[in-house]
Coordinates of C-alpha atoms in Angstrom, one line a residue:
M1 CA 55.5 -41.9 -37.8
K2 CA 53.7 -38.6 -38.2
K3 CA 50.6 -40.4 -39.3
V4 CA 50.7 -42.6 -36.1
F5 CA 51.2 -39.5 -33.9
G6 CA 48.3 -37.7 -35.7
A7 CA 46.0 -40.6 -35.3
S8 CA 46.8 -40.9 -31.6
V9 CA 46.1 -37.2 -31.0
L10 CA 42.8 -37.5 -32.9
F11 CA 41.9 -40.5 -30.8
L12 CA 42.6 -38.7 -27.5
V13 CA 40.6 -35.6 -28.7
L14 CA 37.6 -37.9 -29.4
I15 CA 37.9 -39.5 -26.0
F16 CA 38.0 -36.1 -24.1
S17 CA 35.2 -34.8 -26.3
G18 CA 33.1 -37.8 -25.4
C19 CA 33.8 -37.2 -21.7
S20 CA 32.8 -33.6 -22.1
I21 CA 29.5 -34.5 -23.8
S22 CA 28.8 -37.1 -21.2
N23 CA 29.5 -34.6 -18.4
N24 CA 27.3 -32.0 -20.0
N25 CA 24.5 -34.4 -20.3
K26 CA 24.9 -35.3 -16.6
I27 CA 24.9 -31.7 -15.6
K28 CA 21.7 -31.1 -17.7
I29 CA 20.0 -34.1 -16.0
D30 CA 21.1 -32.9 -12.6
N31 CA 19.7 -29.4 -13.3
E32 CA 16.4 -30.8 -14.4
G33 CA 16.3 -32.8 -11.1
A34 CA 17.0 -29.6 -9.2
K35 CA 14.2 -27.9 -10.9
N36 CA 11.8 -30.6 -9.9
Q37 CA 13.0 -30.4 -6.3
V38 CA 12.2 -26.7 -6.3
S39 CA 8.8 -27.0 -8.0
D40 CA 7.6 -29.9 -5.9
P41 CA 7.3 -28.0 -2.6
Q42 CA 5.5 -25.2 -4.5
Q43 CA 3.1 -27.7 -5.9
Q44 CA 2.5 -29.2 -2.4
V45 CA 1.7 -25.7 -1.1
K46 CA -0.7 -25.2 -4.0
N47 CA -2.4 -28.5 -3.3
Q48 CA -2.6 -27.6 0.4
N49 CA -4.3 -24.3 -0.5
T50 CA -6.7 -26.0 -2.8
N51 CA -7.6 -28.5 0.0
S52 CA -7.7 -25.9 2.7
S53 CA -10.5 -26.2 5.2
T54 CA -11.1 -22.4 5.1
P55 CA -14.7 -21.8 4.2
S56 CA -15.5 -20.6 0.7
I57 CA -17.6 -17.4 0.7
D58 CA -20.1 -16.4 -1.9
N59 CA -19.3 -13.0 -3.6
S60 CA -22.6 -11.4 -2.5
E61 CA -21.9 -12.2 1.2
V62 CA -18.4 -11.0 1.8
S63 CA -19.5 -7.4 2.6
S64 CA -22.6 -8.4 4.7
C65 CA -22.4 -7.6 8.4
D66 CA -25.1 -10.2 9.2
F67 CA -23.1 -12.9 7.5
W68 CA -20.2 -12.6 9.9
K69 CA -22.0 -12.0 13.2
D70 CA -22.0 -15.6 14.2
K71 CA -18.6 -16.5 12.8
D72 CA -15.3 -16.3 14.7
Y73 CA -12.8 -13.8 13.4
Q74 CA -10.8 -15.8 10.8
E75 CA -8.9 -16.0 7.6
S76 CA -11.3 -15.9 4.6
N77 CA -11.4 -17.4 1.1
S78 CA -13.7 -16.2 -1.6
N79 CA -14.4 -16.5 -5.3
N80 CA -14.5 -12.7 -5.4
S81 CA -11.6 -11.4 -7.4
M82 CA -11.3 -8.5 -5.0
V83 CA -10.8 -10.8 -2.1
S84 CA -7.6 -12.7 -1.2
V85 CA -7.0 -15.5 1.3
K86 CA -5.1 -12.9 3.3
D87 CA -8.3 -11.1 4.2
K88 CA -9.7 -11.5 7.7
A89 CA -13.3 -11.2 8.8
G90 CA -15.7 -12.3 11.5
S91 CA -16.7 -11.5 15.1
L92 CA -14.5 -11.1 18.1
I93 CA -14.5 -9.5 21.6
V94 CA -11.7 -7.0 22.4
Q95 CA -11.0 -4.9 25.4
G96 CA -9.1 -1.6 25.8
Q97 CA -9.1 2.1 26.6
I98 CA -10.6 4.8 24.4
L99 CA -8.3 7.4 23.0
Q100 CA -9.0 10.5 20.9
R101 CA -6.5 12.2 18.6
I102 CA -6.7 15.4 16.6
E103 CA -5.4 14.6 13.1
D104 CA -5.5 15.8 9.6
A105 CA -8.7 15.3 7.7
S106 CA -8.4 12.7 5.0
F107 CA -9.7 14.7 2.0
E108 CA -9.6 18.3 3.0
E109 CA -6.4 20.4 3.3
D110 CA -5.8 22.4 6.4
K111 CA -8.7 20.8 8.3
K112 CA -8.4 18.8 11.5
V113 CA -10.7 16.1 12.9
T114 CA -10.8 14.3 16.2
K115 CA -10.6 10.6 15.7
A116 CA -11.6 8.0 18.3
Y117 CA -9.7 4.8 18.8
L118 CA -9.9 1.7 20.8
V119 CA -6.4 1.0 22.2
F120 CA -5.8 -2.8 22.0
Y121 CA -2.8 -4.9 22.9
N122 CA -1.9 -8.1 24.7
P123 CA -4.1 -10.6 22.8
V124 CA -5.3 -13.5 24.9
N125 CA -6.7 -15.8 22.2
E126 CA -6.2 -16.8 18.6
A127 CA -8.8 -14.5 17.2
Q128 CA -7.4 -11.5 19.0
Q129 CA -3.9 -12.3 17.9
L130 CA -5.0 -12.6 14.3
F131 CA -6.9 -9.3 14.7
Y132 CA -3.9 -7.5 16.2
N133 CA -1.4 -8.9 13.7
Y134 CA -3.6 -8.2 10.7
Y135 CA -4.3 -4.5 11.4
S136 CA -0.8 -3.9 12.7
A137 CA 0.6 -5.2 9.4
N138 CA -1.9 -3.0 7.5
V139 CA -0.5 0.1 9.3
A140 CA 3.0 -1.0 8.5
N141 CA 2.1 -1.4 4.9
G142 CA 0.7 2.2 4.7
N143 CA -3.0 1.8 5.5
G144 CA -3.9 5.1 7.3
I145 CA -7.2 4.1 8.9
N146 CA -5.7 2.6 12.1
R147 CA -2.5 3.4 14.0
V148 CA 0.2 1.6 16.0
D149 CA 1.8 3.4 18.9
D150 CA 4.3 1.8 21.2
Q151 CA 3.2 -1.7 19.9
K152 CA -0.4 -0.9 20.7
L153 CA -3.0 -1.1 18.0
L154 CA -5.2 2.0 17.8
F155 CA -8.4 0.6 16.1
R156 CA -10.5 3.5 14.8
L157 CA -14.1 3.6 15.9
G158 CA -15.0 6.9 14.2
I159 CA -14.7 10.6 14.9
I160 CA -15.8 12.8 17.8
K161 CA -17.8 15.9 16.8
D162 CA -19.8 18.1 19.2
S163 CA -19.0 15.6 21.9
K164 CA -20.7 12.8 20.0
L165 CA -19.3 9.7 18.3
I166 CA -19.9 9.6 14.6
T167 CA -19.1 6.3 12.9
T168 CA -20.0 4.1 9.9
A169 CA -20.5 1.2 12.3
N170 CA -23.9 0.2 13.6
I171 CA -23.8 1.1 17.3
S172 CA -26.5 2.1 19.8
D173 CA -26.7 5.7 21.1
E174 CA -26.3 4.4 24.6
L175 CA -23.0 2.7 23.7
K176 CA -21.8 5.8 21.8
N177 CA -22.3 7.9 24.9
R178 CA -20.5 5.4 27.1
I179 CA -17.5 5.3 24.7
V180 CA -17.4 9.1 24.7
S181 CA -17.5 9.2 28.5
L182 CA -14.4 7.0 28.6
I183 CA -12.2 9.0 26.3
D184 CA -8.7 9.6 27.7
T185 CA -9.5 7.9 31.0
D186 CA -7.8 4.9 32.6
N187 CA -11.0 2.9 32.3
T188 CA -11.4 0.1 29.8
I189 CA -14.3 -1.2 27.8
Q190 CA -15.1 -4.6 26.3
L191 CA -16.5 -4.4 22.8
K192 CA -17.8 -7.0 20.4
L193 CA -16.7 -6.1 16.8
I194 CA -18.2 -7.6 13.6
I195 CA -15.8 -7.1 10.7
P196 CA -16.8 -8.0 7.1
I197 CA -14.6 -7.9 4.0
Y198 CA -14.4 -4.7 2.1
N199 CA -13.7 -4.5 -1.6
G200 CA -11.7 -1.3 -1.4
G201 CA -12.3 2.4 -2.3
G202 CA -12.0 5.7 -0.4
V203 CA -13.6 6.1 3.0
G204 CA -14.3 9.1 5.3
D205 CA -12.7 9.8 8.6
D206 CA -15.8 8.4 10.4
F207 CA -15.0 4.9 8.9
S208 CA -14.4 1.9 11.0
F209 CA -13.5 -1.5 9.8
A210 CA -16.1 -2.8 12.3
C211 CA -19.5 -2.7 10.7
D212 CA -21.2 -3.4 14.0
I213 CA -20.0 -2.6 17.6
S214 CA -21.8 -3.7 20.7
E215 CA -21.0 -4.6 24.3

């Protein structure tokens, strides 16, 4: 009788063990399927990025002002390891007031400089929206070249010294004088900005992301 009871118990243990193994295999298969479901969308995004219509830019051209003068402001893609698809470059027209602010100098302690900004907000087209979003995000991420004040982008044009605009941008003396004359007034000015891609590094207070500024 004890032998029959022992055999029955052993039989039941084997049955439950078989069920456990079967369930474990099923869970393993289900988990593998879940992994595939997660990775598939990522692969689709990767494929979309590979097949993107964004133009590929040669390394030697990304920092050239002339290269961007006839191209609308846009997202950019490059083979340059210093450039990411998040970079933006090109030409666009913006309008705003001119503002000056006395701020700390970038590399000298206890020194003040007067920086000139174009106050830009209320984008009216895709390029302007991209421009506004990109540089506003840069400010939020800690970039100290531009400013955001009351949801208005303050795009640096250069510095004011001895009543003159000093800037790294290519800009005519006539337009420099006109910009200075509009500082802290209610008048607006329409400017065409050409913005290339920069590979990083320290810049002076007279730096502007625009390599060329015209009307």
